XYZ file of N, CA and C in Angstrom:
378
model
N 178.140 105.233 -16.761
C 177.742 106.502 -16.204
C 178.082 107.581 -17.232
N 177.157 108.497 -17.394
C 177.363 109.641 -18.277
C 177.406 110.907 -17.440
N 178.212 111.866 -17.860
C 178.233 113.160 -17.190
C 177.851 114.235 -18.192
N 177.249 115.280 -17.696
C 176.806 116.382 -18.537
C 176.699 117.637 -17.678
N 176.896 118.798 -18.264
C 176.702 120.032 -17.501
C 175.221 120.394 -17.340
N 174.347 119.683 -18.047
C 172.918 119.970 -17.976
C 172.325 119.504 -16.651
N 171.270 120.160 -16.235
C 170.585 119.807 -15.003
C 169.739 118.555 -15.207
N 169.682 117.709 -14.192
C 168.809 116.536 -14.237
C 167.358 116.950 -14.432
N 167.006 118.151 -13.985
C 165.638 118.647 -14.145
C 165.291 118.885 -15.611
N 166.307 119.176 -16.416
C 166.097 119.386 -17.848
C 166.179 118.092 -18.646
N 166.764 117.074 -18.066
C 167.007 115.835 -18.799
C 165.953 114.750 -18.578
N 165.305 114.772 -17.413
C 164.393 113.686 -17.058
C 163.062 114.242 -16.563
N 161.978 113.490 -16.776
C 160.684 113.932 -16.233
C 160.728 113.910 -14.702
N 160.087 114.874 -14.077
C 160.110 114.972 -12.612
C 159.660 113.681 -11.934
N 158.667 113.020 -12.509
C 158.145 111.803 -11.873
C 159.113 110.627 -11.940
N 160.160 110.745 -12.758
C 161.156 109.673 -12.859
C 162.323 109.873 -11.900
N 162.422 111.048 -11.294
C 163.576 111.381 -10.462
C 163.305 111.067 -8.996
N 164.259 110.405 -8.364
C 164.227 110.165 -6.918
C 165.501 110.780 -6.355
N 165.347 111.759 -5.494
C 166.471 112.461 -4.886
C 166.823 111.739 -3.587
N 168.028 111.195 -3.513
C 168.450 110.474 -2.316
C 169.035 111.447 -1.305
N 168.464 111.432 -0.124
C 168.902 112.297 0.955
C 168.716 111.556 2.277
N 169.659 111.658 3.200
C 169.512 110.944 4.476
C 168.366 111.478 5.339
N 167.812 112.624 4.966
C 166.740 113.232 5.752
C 165.342 112.848 5.285
N 165.238 112.046 4.233
C 163.930 111.639 3.720
C 163.236 110.713 4.703
N 161.916 110.798 4.729
C 161.135 109.864 5.539
C 160.847 108.572 4.764
N 161.128 108.569 3.477
C 160.870 107.406 2.625
C 162.121 106.522 2.528
N 161.925 105.246 2.753
C 163.034 104.297 2.704
C 163.134 103.715 1.292
N 164.328 103.704 0.744
C 164.563 103.073 -0.547
C 164.548 101.559 -0.335
N 163.513 100.912 -0.851
C 163.386 99.470 -0.650
C 163.958 98.671 -1.801
N 163.928 99.250 -3.007
C 164.452 98.568 -4.178
C 164.852 99.630 -5.197
N 165.685 99.248 -6.142
C 166.081 100.148 -7.210
C 165.189 99.870 -8.408
N 164.527 100.901 -8.883
C 163.637 100.799 -10.033
C 164.412 101.241 -11.272
N 164.613 100.362 -12.245
C 165.394 100.735 -13.425
C 164.759 101.847 -14.254
N 163.479 102.134 -14.005
C 162.807 103.221 -14.725
C 162.949 104.569 -14.019
N 163.623 104.578 -12.895
C 163.830 105.820 -12.133
C 165.258 106.317 -12.323
N 165.438 107.590 -12.077
C 166.756 108.230 -12.096
C 167.035 108.649 -10.661
N 168.146 108.193 -10.106
C 168.481 108.491 -8.718
C 169.532 109.587 -8.664
N 169.194 110.641 -7.952
C 170.102 111.765 -7.775
C 170.707 111.642 -6.389
N 172.037 111.639 -6.330
C 172.708 111.568 -5.037
C 172.857 112.989 -4.524
N 172.147 113.289 -3.464
C 172.171 114.641 -2.907
C 173.452 114.872 -2.145
N 174.362 115.616 -2.731
C 175.661 115.803 -2.105
C 175.974 117.250 -1.796
N 176.725 117.434 -0.732
C 177.196 118.755 -0.331
C 178.711 118.696 -0.196
N 179.363 119.711 -0.647
C 180.808 119.802 -0.444
C 181.005 120.819 0.675
N 181.148 120.298 1.880
C 181.205 121.159 3.041
C 181.816 120.373 4.189
N 182.418 121.050 5.117
C 183.008 120.394 6.286
C 181.972 120.061 7.350
N 180.822 120.735 7.312
C 179.801 120.480 8.325
C 178.536 119.967 7.645
N 177.705 119.335 8.422
C 176.458 118.779 7.903
C 175.349 119.803 8.103
N 174.686 120.137 7.019
C 173.534 121.031 7.076
C 172.282 120.167 7.016
N 171.683 119.928 8.183
C 170.518 119.064 8.248
C 169.412 119.575 7.334
N 168.833 118.653 6.613
C 167.644 118.878 5.780
C 167.873 119.758 4.557
N 169.109 120.167 4.273
C 169.361 121.014 3.109
C 169.032 120.279 1.808
N 169.485 119.043 1.674
C 169.200 118.300 0.450
C 167.712 117.942 0.362
N 167.078 117.675 1.489
C 165.641 117.397 1.495
C 164.862 118.639 1.064
N 165.245 119.797 1.583
C 164.583 121.048 1.173
C 164.752 121.289 -0.317
N 165.966 121.049 -0.822
C 166.226 121.246 -2.251
C 165.317 120.338 -3.082
N 165.206 119.084 -2.698
C 164.351 118.147 -3.436
C 162.889 118.574 -3.377
N 162.435 119.013 -2.228
C 161.040 119.460 -2.097
C 160.768 120.708 -2.927
N 161.730 121.623 -2.944
C 161.575 122.829 -3.769
C 161.439 122.468 -5.242
N 162.080 121.372 -5.651
C 162.033 120.933 -7.041
C 160.897 119.938 -7.294
N 160.065 119.707 -6.274
C 158.905 118.797 -6.366
C 159.312 117.377 -6.754
N 160.382 116.898 -6.138
C 160.906 115.575 -6.453
C 160.573 114.571 -5.357
N 160.452 113.310 -5.763
C 160.351 112.224 -4.805
C 161.687 112.126 -4.062
N 161.641 111.709 -2.820
C 162.875 111.524 -2.058
C 162.899 110.125 -1.453
N 164.097 109.692 -1.122
C 164.268 108.419 -0.419
C 165.610 108.458 0.300
N 165.741 107.581 1.280
C 167.002 107.425 1.997
C 167.395 105.962 1.974
N 168.673 105.711 2.147
C 169.141 104.336 2.222
C 168.590 103.681 3.493
N 168.352 102.374 3.470
C 167.753 101.702 4.628
C 168.760 101.359 5.731
N 169.516 102.347 6.147
C 170.530 102.113 7.185
C 169.870 101.712 8.497
N 168.867 102.462 8.935
C 168.197 102.160 10.216
C 167.490 100.812 10.202
N 167.063 100.399 9.015
C 166.314 99.155 8.904
C 167.203 97.917 8.950
N 168.451 98.043 8.551
C 169.339 96.884 8.466
C 170.554 96.950 9.385
N 170.836 98.114 9.934
C 172.034 98.268 10.756
C 171.644 98.703 12.167
N 172.574 98.545 13.074
C 172.359 98.970 14.460
C 173.469 99.941 14.853
N 173.164 100.755 15.838
C 174.174 101.690 16.343
C 175.216 100.912 17.135
N 176.450 101.104 16.769
C 177.544 100.437 17.469
C 177.988 101.312 18.634
N 178.230 100.702 19.794
C 178.763 101.506 20.900
C 180.134 102.051 20.517
N 180.345 103.318 20.790
C 181.658 103.900 20.530
C 181.917 105.011 21.532
N 183.167 105.343 21.724
C 183.557 106.291 22.769
C 183.029 107.701 22.518
N 182.821 108.058 21.274
C 182.335 109.408 20.966
C 180.813 109.478 20.909
N 180.137 108.325 21.028
C 178.684 108.248 20.881
C 178.258 108.900 19.565
N 178.999 108.592 18.512
C 178.778 109.195 17.202
C 178.067 108.212 16.280
N 176.969 108.664 15.677
C 176.216 107.863 14.724
C 175.702 108.796 13.638
N 176.043 108.500 12.392
C 175.620 109.360 11.290
C 175.191 108.528 10.095
N 174.050 108.894 9.527
C 173.556 108.247 8.316
C 173.952 109.036 7.077
N 174.689 110.100 7.253
C 175.141 110.916 6.137
C 176.414 110.303 5.568
N 176.358 109.937 4.300
C 177.487 109.292 3.644
C 178.037 110.187 2.543
N 179.274 109.964 2.197
C 179.875 110.645 1.055
C 179.256 110.074 -0.227
N 179.323 110.847 -1.288
C 178.716 110.419 -2.549
C 179.276 109.080 -3.016
N 180.586 108.881 -2.891
C 181.162 107.609 -3.328
C 180.650 106.438 -2.484
N 180.365 106.673 -1.210
C 179.827 105.613 -0.365
C 178.401 105.256 -0.798
N 177.597 106.267 -1.085
C 176.229 106.019 -1.557
C 176.274 105.262 -2.875
N 177.161 105.675 -3.757
C 177.306 104.998 -5.044
C 177.712 103.537 -4.833
N 178.638 103.276 -3.919
C 179.049 101.901 -3.619
C 177.879 101.070 -3.096
N 177.073 101.667 -2.215
C 175.907 100.965 -1.677
C 174.948 100.621 -2.810
N 174.622 101.600 -3.629
C 173.668 101.366 -4.717
C 174.196 100.350 -5.730
N 175.456 100.455 -6.089
C 176.050 99.522 -7.054
C 176.040 98.097 -6.515
N 176.413 97.947 -5.252
C 176.441 96.610 -4.656
C 175.032 96.051 -4.522
N 174.081 96.900 -4.133
C 172.702 96.420 -4.038
C 172.196 95.967 -5.405
N 172.478 96.755 -6.426
C 172.023 96.417 -7.777
C 172.587 95.072 -8.229
N 173.826 94.795 -7.860
C 174.473 93.525 -8.238
C 173.978 92.349 -7.399
N 173.816 92.570 -6.097
C 173.530 91.462 -5.180
C 172.063 91.345 -4.770
N 171.329 92.445 -4.871
C 169.955 92.517 -4.370
C 169.907 92.222 -2.875
N 170.973 92.574 -2.189
C 171.072 92.360 -0.742
C 171.444 93.672 -0.064
N 170.524 94.211 0.733
C 170.850 95.438 1.463
C 171.967 95.223 2.473
N 171.981 94.104 3.223
C 173.115 93.916 4.137
C 174.465 93.924 3.413
N 174.563 93.242 2.298
C 175.822 93.234 1.536
C 176.153 94.623 1.031
N 175.154 95.336 0.560
C 175.369 96.679 0.023
C 175.809 97.649 1.117
N 175.159 97.582 2.256
C 175.509 98.489 3.352
C 176.885 98.150 3.921
N 177.216 96.883 3.958
C 178.559 96.470 4.391
C 179.610 97.071 3.459
N 179.307 97.134 2.174
C 180.254 97.643 1.175
C 180.434 99.156 1.252
N 179.400 99.883 1.681
C 179.471 101.338 1.584
C 179.477 102.119 2.873
N 179.001 101.532 3.955
C 178.918 102.277 5.217
C 180.114 101.894 6.087
N 181.033 102.822 6.252
C 182.223 102.532 7.058
C 181.859 102.477 8.535
N 182.624 101.728 9.291
C 182.363 101.605 10.733
C 182.510 102.940 11.444
N 183.223 103.864 10.835
C 183.377 105.189 11.423
C 182.083 105.973 11.505
N 181.062 105.539 10.790
C 179.752 106.187 10.851
C 178.977 105.778 12.095
N 179.464 104.757 12.795
C 178.823 104.341 14.042
C 177.724 103.315 13.865
N 177.549 102.807 12.654
C 176.553 101.780 12.381
C 177.235 100.508 11.907
N 176.703 99.369 12.318
C 177.207 98.076 11.866
C 176.018 97.160 11.615
N 176.266 96.108 10.878
C 175.227 95.095 10.716
C 175.072 94.329 12.019
N 173.887 93.865 12.343
C 173.675 93.187 13.634
C 174.632 92.038 13.899
N 175.036 91.294 12.871
C 175.931 90.146 13.089
C 177.350 90.564 13.450
N 177.691 91.853 13.300
C 179.021 92.336 13.662
C 178.992 93.285 14.842
N 177.827 93.474 15.440
C 177.668 94.465 16.506
C 178.505 94.169 17.737
N 178.729 92.914 18.033
C 179.445 92.563 19.255
C 180.938 92.316 19.023
N 181.394 92.457 17.800
C 182.804 92.187 17.516
C 183.659 93.392 17.808
């Protein structure tokens, strides 16, 4: 991983950038090595719905979301809390594990904590 103070918009062609946001209607099905994935992150105590999606659209970028709904189920919990919004390190863990294993269930198990209210179907009743 490289870090730079420069904007991704200045470093990569727009068509190569995929902005990851939980509000995207597009599901990330595979990682394309020719694409650059931007993890849309906010440093805030509250969730601002669609803020990262709006930012990506303003920049004319492709968007995608992790396939949480496609591979996980809502776990019953006392707070009835379910969130697909992950911290940047969790998204990075999911992507890294998927890249290594090519398995979304393994990747989501690695990055989505049970506190988010989602579990893999094989663990839903445990």
